[in-house]
């Protein structure tokens, strides 16, 4: 009888070694080609064809509207028609895109334990929620930026299927390690469009240069970027383009900061050594040998 316990323990070890191991988030992210890797992600094993679905996006929340556009851009890139976007909860299978405090998401946010503090600033939750014979995909952020980032992850979960785009079923809970993520410097103000006299055509030419870069950064959840530009006065076309670039970047949760000279890829975030009265609302990004203040 005294030998029973060691035998049982040995069998338990063998059984545990043969049991399937839970997938790590990095392996799931590699499988679905998701970048950055979410903190928590668990596959449900479902593949949800998106034909006939709609998107309910929070009205008046620019980042939620941008997120809905990003989801539809992915669907269109896979050769399917974009989903209808509405401001209210419609019938049928729906993707809800909203901050947790918005009326559109408030009940689901409570059910999924999403609040401004959990998972917190820029955090979000993605979850399938069966409801009244239909499927709802909740893409809910703790704030507006978290809502956008939910869509940036969700768009990568949309995979090609035999009958059109399919959503890989998964439960995701994610939040950033660093609240400010900086790209050293982006060249978005080329000299080439300056010769265009028509204002709208000139801005459109600039937009062709900077908008793809802004989208790329936002899809990788970068929210701060330096821009290098030089202008001689308020009428300089580059200043006009810089303003347009900043406004476009704001729709993607990115702040553009103009710098002179060059900047190298960004390092770590440190607090600004300013007077104590200003430390609360001011930080400092250190980009190589350069420090850039933000408020």
PDB file of C-alpha atoms in Angstrom, residues 107-260:
ATOM      1  CA  UNK A 107     -24.257  46.248 -21.090  1.00  0.00           C
ATOM      2  CA  UNK A 108     -21.716  44.048 -22.872  1.00  0.00           C
ATOM      3  CA  UNK A 109     -18.862  45.894 -21.154  1.00  0.00           C
ATOM      4  CA  UNK A 110     -20.319  45.028 -17.767  1.00  0.00           C
ATOM      5  CA  UNK A 111     -20.743  41.392 -18.810  1.00  0.00           C
ATOM      6  CA  UNK A 112     -17.164  41.187 -20.125  1.00  0.00           C
ATOM      7  CA  UNK A 113     -15.663  43.141 -17.220  1.00  0.00           C
ATOM      8  CA  UNK A 114     -14.451  46.067 -19.284  1.00  0.00           C
ATOM      9  CA  UNK A 115     -14.182  49.444 -17.569  1.00  0.00           C
ATOM     10  CA  UNK A 116     -11.999  52.560 -17.868  1.00  0.00           C
ATOM     11  CA  UNK A 117      -9.673  50.931 -15.319  1.00  0.00           C
ATOM     12  CA  UNK A 118      -9.817  47.323 -16.548  1.00  0.00           C
ATOM     13  CA  UNK A 119      -7.924  46.492 -18.692  1.00  0.00           C
ATOM     14  CA  UNK A 120      -7.174  50.227 -18.500  1.00  0.00           C
ATOM     15  CA  UNK A 121      -5.999  53.076 -20.693  1.00  0.00           C
ATOM     16  CA  UNK A 122      -5.674  51.964 -24.344  1.00  0.00           C
ATOM     17  CA  UNK A 123      -6.781  48.456 -23.376  1.00  0.00           C
ATOM     18  CA  UNK A 124      -9.583  46.480 -25.011  1.00  0.00           C
ATOM     19  CA  UNK A 125     -11.485  43.206 -25.099  1.00  0.00           C
ATOM     20  CA  UNK A 126     -12.634  41.185 -28.110  1.00  0.00           C
ATOM     21  CA  UNK A 127     -15.134  38.413 -27.428  1.00  0.00           C
ATOM     22  CA  UNK A 128     -17.861  36.439 -29.211  1.00  0.00           C
ATOM     23  CA  UNK A 129     -21.183  36.778 -27.427  1.00  0.00           C
ATOM     24  CA  UNK A 130     -24.147  34.602 -28.560  1.00  0.00           C
ATOM     25  CA  UNK A 131     -27.333  36.590 -28.071  1.00  0.00           C
ATOM     26  CA  UNK A 132     -30.946  35.727 -29.013  1.00  0.00           C
ATOM     27  CA  UNK A 133     -30.042  33.350 -31.812  1.00  0.00           C
ATOM     28  CA  UNK A 134     -27.377  35.558 -33.374  1.00  0.00           C
ATOM     29  CA  UNK A 135     -23.691  36.247 -32.823  1.00  0.00           C
ATOM     30  CA  UNK A 136     -22.251  39.514 -31.551  1.00  0.00           C
ATOM     31  CA  UNK A 137     -18.534  40.198 -31.678  1.00  0.00           C
ATOM     32  CA  UNK A 138     -17.680  42.728 -28.999  1.00  0.00           C
ATOM     33  CA  UNK A 139     -14.708  44.984 -29.794  1.00  0.00           C
ATOM     34  CA  UNK A 140     -14.846  47.191 -26.716  1.00  0.00           C
ATOM     35  CA  UNK A 141     -12.150  49.512 -25.439  1.00  0.00           C
ATOM     36  CA  UNK A 142     -11.525  50.960 -22.011  1.00  0.00           C
ATOM     37  CA  UNK A 143     -11.316  54.268 -23.893  1.00  0.00           C
ATOM     38  CA  UNK A 144     -11.453  55.549 -27.452  1.00  0.00           C
ATOM     39  CA  UNK A 145      -7.903  54.560 -28.328  1.00  0.00           C
ATOM     40  CA  UNK A 146      -8.441  51.100 -26.883  1.00  0.00           C
ATOM     41  CA  UNK A 147     -11.492  50.787 -29.135  1.00  0.00           C
ATOM     42  CA  UNK A 148      -9.371  51.598 -32.189  1.00  0.00           C
ATOM     43  CA  UNK A 149      -6.744  49.063 -31.115  1.00  0.00           C
ATOM     44  CA  UNK A 150      -9.452  46.416 -30.701  1.00  0.00           C
ATOM     45  CA  UNK A 151     -10.257  46.924 -34.374  1.00  0.00           C
ATOM     46  CA  UNK A 152      -6.582  46.824 -35.346  1.00  0.00           C
ATOM     47  CA  UNK A 153      -6.351  43.372 -33.751  1.00  0.00           C
ATOM     48  CA  UNK A 154      -9.740  42.302 -35.076  1.00  0.00           C
ATOM     49  CA  UNK A 155      -8.804  43.138 -38.670  1.00  0.00           C
ATOM     50  CA  UNK A 156      -5.848  40.765 -38.389  1.00  0.00           C
ATOM     51  CA  UNK A 157      -8.148  38.025 -37.109  1.00  0.00           C
ATOM     52  CA  UNK A 158     -10.105  38.220 -40.382  1.00  0.00           C
ATOM     53  CA  UNK A 159      -8.722  35.461 -42.582  1.00  0.00           C
ATOM     54  CA  UNK A 160      -9.437  34.341 -46.163  1.00  0.00           C
ATOM     55  CA  UNK A 161     -12.009  31.549 -46.369  1.00  0.00           C
ATOM     56  CA  UNK A 162     -13.447  29.361 -49.126  1.00  0.00           C
ATOM     57  CA  UNK A 163     -16.644  31.440 -49.356  1.00  0.00           C
ATOM     58  CA  UNK A 164     -15.133  34.784 -48.407  1.00  0.00           C
ATOM     59  CA  UNK A 165     -13.533  36.448 -45.361  1.00  0.00           C
ATOM     60  CA  UNK A 166     -13.873  34.596 -42.054  1.00  0.00           C
ATOM     61  CA  UNK A 167     -13.257  35.788 -38.524  1.00  0.00           C
ATOM     62  CA  UNK A 168     -11.142  33.485 -36.385  1.00  0.00           C
ATOM     63  CA  UNK A 169     -13.094  33.017 -33.183  1.00  0.00           C
ATOM     64  CA  UNK A 170     -11.093  34.156 -30.170  1.00  0.00           C
ATOM     65  CA  UNK A 171     -11.310  35.877 -26.818  1.00  0.00           C
ATOM     66  CA  UNK A 172      -8.755  38.671 -26.493  1.00  0.00           C
ATOM     67  CA  UNK A 173      -7.836  40.901 -23.577  1.00  0.00           C
ATOM     68  CA  UNK A 174      -4.999  43.320 -24.212  1.00  0.00           C
ATOM     69  CA  UNK A 175      -3.386  46.413 -22.746  1.00  0.00           C
ATOM     70  CA  UNK A 176      -0.097  48.214 -23.428  1.00  0.00           C
ATOM     71  CA  UNK A 177       3.087  47.915 -21.438  1.00  0.00           C
ATOM     72  CA  UNK A 178       4.042  51.468 -22.445  1.00  0.00           C
ATOM     73  CA  UNK A 179       1.358  54.114 -22.899  1.00  0.00           C
ATOM     74  CA  UNK A 180       3.400  56.144 -25.391  1.00  0.00           C
ATOM     75  CA  UNK A 181       5.003  54.263 -28.252  1.00  0.00           C
ATOM     76  CA  UNK A 182       7.163  56.385 -30.512  1.00  0.00           C
ATOM     77  CA  UNK A 183       8.617  56.023 -33.978  1.00  0.00           C
ATOM     78  CA  UNK A 184      11.734  58.145 -34.316  1.00  0.00           C
ATOM     79  CA  UNK A 185      11.086  60.155 -37.488  1.00  0.00           C
ATOM     80  CA  UNK A 186       8.922  59.786 -40.565  1.00  0.00           C
ATOM     81  CA  UNK A 187       9.479  61.653 -43.802  1.00  0.00           C
ATOM     82  CA  UNK A 188       5.998  62.740 -44.825  1.00  0.00           C
ATOM     83  CA  UNK A 189       6.719  66.188 -46.261  1.00  0.00           C
ATOM     84  CA  UNK A 190       8.440  65.654 -49.571  1.00  0.00           C
ATOM     85  CA  UNK A 191       9.213  68.683 -51.746  1.00  0.00           C
ATOM     86  CA  UNK A 192       7.668  67.239 -54.907  1.00  0.00           C
ATOM     87  CA  UNK A 193       4.046  68.490 -54.534  1.00  0.00           C
ATOM     88  CA  UNK A 194       5.071  72.117 -53.913  1.00  0.00           C
ATOM     89  CA  UNK A 195       4.863  72.944 -57.628  1.00  0.00           C
ATOM     90  CA  UNK A 196       1.138  72.103 -57.750  1.00  0.00           C
ATOM     91  CA  UNK A 197      -0.781  75.380 -57.725  1.00  0.00           C
ATOM     92  CA  UNK A 198      -4.281  74.059 -56.970  1.00  0.00           C
ATOM     93  CA  UNK A 199      -4.678  73.819 -53.181  1.00  0.00           C
ATOM     94  CA  UNK A 200      -6.845  70.688 -53.171  1.00  0.00           C
ATOM     95  CA  UNK A 201      -4.639  68.874 -55.671  1.00  0.00           C
ATOM     96  CA  UNK A 202      -1.510  69.788 -53.711  1.00  0.00           C
ATOM     97  CA  UNK A 203      -2.948  68.502 -50.425  1.00  0.00           C
ATOM     98  CA  UNK A 204      -4.132  65.338 -52.181  1.00  0.00           C
ATOM     99  CA  UNK A 205      -0.578  64.797 -53.464  1.00  0.00           C
ATOM    100  CA  UNK A 206       0.810  65.197 -49.953  1.00  0.00           C
ATOM    101  CA  UNK A 207      -1.865  62.826 -48.633  1.00  0.00           C
ATOM    102  CA  UNK A 208      -0.726  60.120 -51.031  1.00  0.00           C
ATOM    103  CA  UNK A 209       2.652  60.308 -49.307  1.00  0.00           C
ATOM    104  CA  UNK A 210       1.805  60.451 -45.615  1.00  0.00           C
ATOM    105  CA  UNK A 211      -1.531  58.628 -45.204  1.00  0.00           C
ATOM    106  CA  UNK A 212      -0.193  55.092 -45.924  1.00  0.00           C
ATOM    107  CA  UNK A 213       2.583  55.646 -43.384  1.00  0.00           C
ATOM    108  CA  UNK A 214       0.143  56.871 -40.726  1.00  0.00           C
ATOM    109  CA  UNK A 215      -2.076  53.823 -41.264  1.00  0.00           C
ATOM    110  CA  UNK A 216       0.905  51.488 -41.053  1.00  0.00           C
ATOM    111  CA  UNK A 217       2.006  53.002 -37.741  1.00  0.00           C
ATOM    112  CA  UNK A 218      -1.497  52.896 -36.263  1.00  0.00           C
ATOM    113  CA  UNK A 219      -1.963  49.255 -37.281  1.00  0.00           C
ATOM    114  CA  UNK A 220       1.187  48.510 -35.292  1.00  0.00           C
ATOM    115  CA  UNK A 221      -0.187  50.593 -32.393  1.00  0.00           C
ATOM    116  CA  UNK A 222       2.347  53.413 -32.574  1.00  0.00           C
ATOM    117  CA  UNK A 223       0.794  56.575 -31.156  1.00  0.00           C
ATOM    118  CA  UNK A 224       3.558  59.196 -31.336  1.00  0.00           C
ATOM    119  CA  UNK A 225       5.763  60.127 -34.281  1.00  0.00           C
ATOM    120  CA  UNK A 226       8.220  62.854 -35.194  1.00  0.00           C
ATOM    121  CA  UNK A 227       8.009  64.592 -38.548  1.00  0.00           C
ATOM    122  CA  UNK A 228      10.806  66.538 -40.163  1.00  0.00           C
ATOM    123  CA  UNK A 229       9.895  69.629 -42.143  1.00  0.00           C
ATOM    124  CA  UNK A 230      11.084  73.134 -42.869  1.00  0.00           C
ATOM    125  CA  UNK A 231       8.984  76.124 -43.874  1.00  0.00           C
ATOM    126  CA  UNK A 232       9.548  79.811 -44.196  1.00  0.00           C
ATOM    127  CA  UNK A 233       6.156  81.217 -43.229  1.00  0.00           C
ATOM    128  CA  UNK A 234       2.444  80.630 -42.747  1.00  0.00           C
ATOM    129  CA  UNK A 235       1.880  80.381 -46.505  1.00  0.00           C
ATOM    130  CA  UNK A 236       4.476  77.657 -47.025  1.00  0.00           C
ATOM    131  CA  UNK A 237       2.794  74.566 -48.601  1.00  0.00           C
ATOM    132  CA  UNK A 238       4.782  72.261 -46.298  1.00  0.00           C
ATOM    133  CA  UNK A 239       3.217  73.881 -43.237  1.00  0.00           C
ATOM    134  CA  UNK A 240      -0.202  73.342 -44.792  1.00  0.00           C
ATOM    135  CA  UNK A 241       0.631  69.697 -45.404  1.00  0.00           C
ATOM    136  CA  UNK A 242       1.977  69.286 -41.873  1.00  0.00           C
ATOM    137  CA  UNK A 243      -1.351  70.500 -40.468  1.00  0.00           C
ATOM    138  CA  UNK A 244      -3.281  68.112 -42.696  1.00  0.00           C
ATOM    139  CA  UNK A 245      -1.014  65.221 -41.700  1.00  0.00           C
ATOM    140  CA  UNK A 246      -1.506  66.000 -38.002  1.00  0.00           C
ATOM    141  CA  UNK A 247      -5.289  66.061 -38.400  1.00  0.00           C
ATOM    142  CA  UNK A 248      -5.287  62.770 -40.286  1.00  0.00           C
ATOM    143  CA  UNK A 249      -2.984  61.163 -37.697  1.00  0.00           C
ATOM    144  CA  UNK A 250      -5.314  62.285 -34.886  1.00  0.00           C
ATOM    145  CA  UNK A 251      -8.064  60.161 -36.448  1.00  0.00           C
ATOM    146  CA  UNK A 252      -5.739  57.208 -35.843  1.00  0.00           C
ATOM    147  CA  UNK A 253      -4.764  58.180 -32.305  1.00  0.00           C
ATOM    148  CA  UNK A 254      -1.293  59.401 -33.323  1.00  0.00           C
ATOM    149  CA  UNK A 255       0.326  62.648 -32.311  1.00  0.00           C
ATOM    150  CA  UNK A 256       2.736  64.122 -34.866  1.00  0.00           C
ATOM    151  CA  UNK A 257       5.555  66.237 -33.464  1.00  0.00           C
ATOM    152  CA  UNK A 258       7.613  68.435 -35.744  1.00  0.00           C
ATOM    153  CA  UNK A 259      11.375  68.346 -35.200  1.00  0.00           C
ATOM    154  CA  UNK A 260      14.384  69.864 -36.954  1.00  0.00           C
TER     155      UNK A 260
END
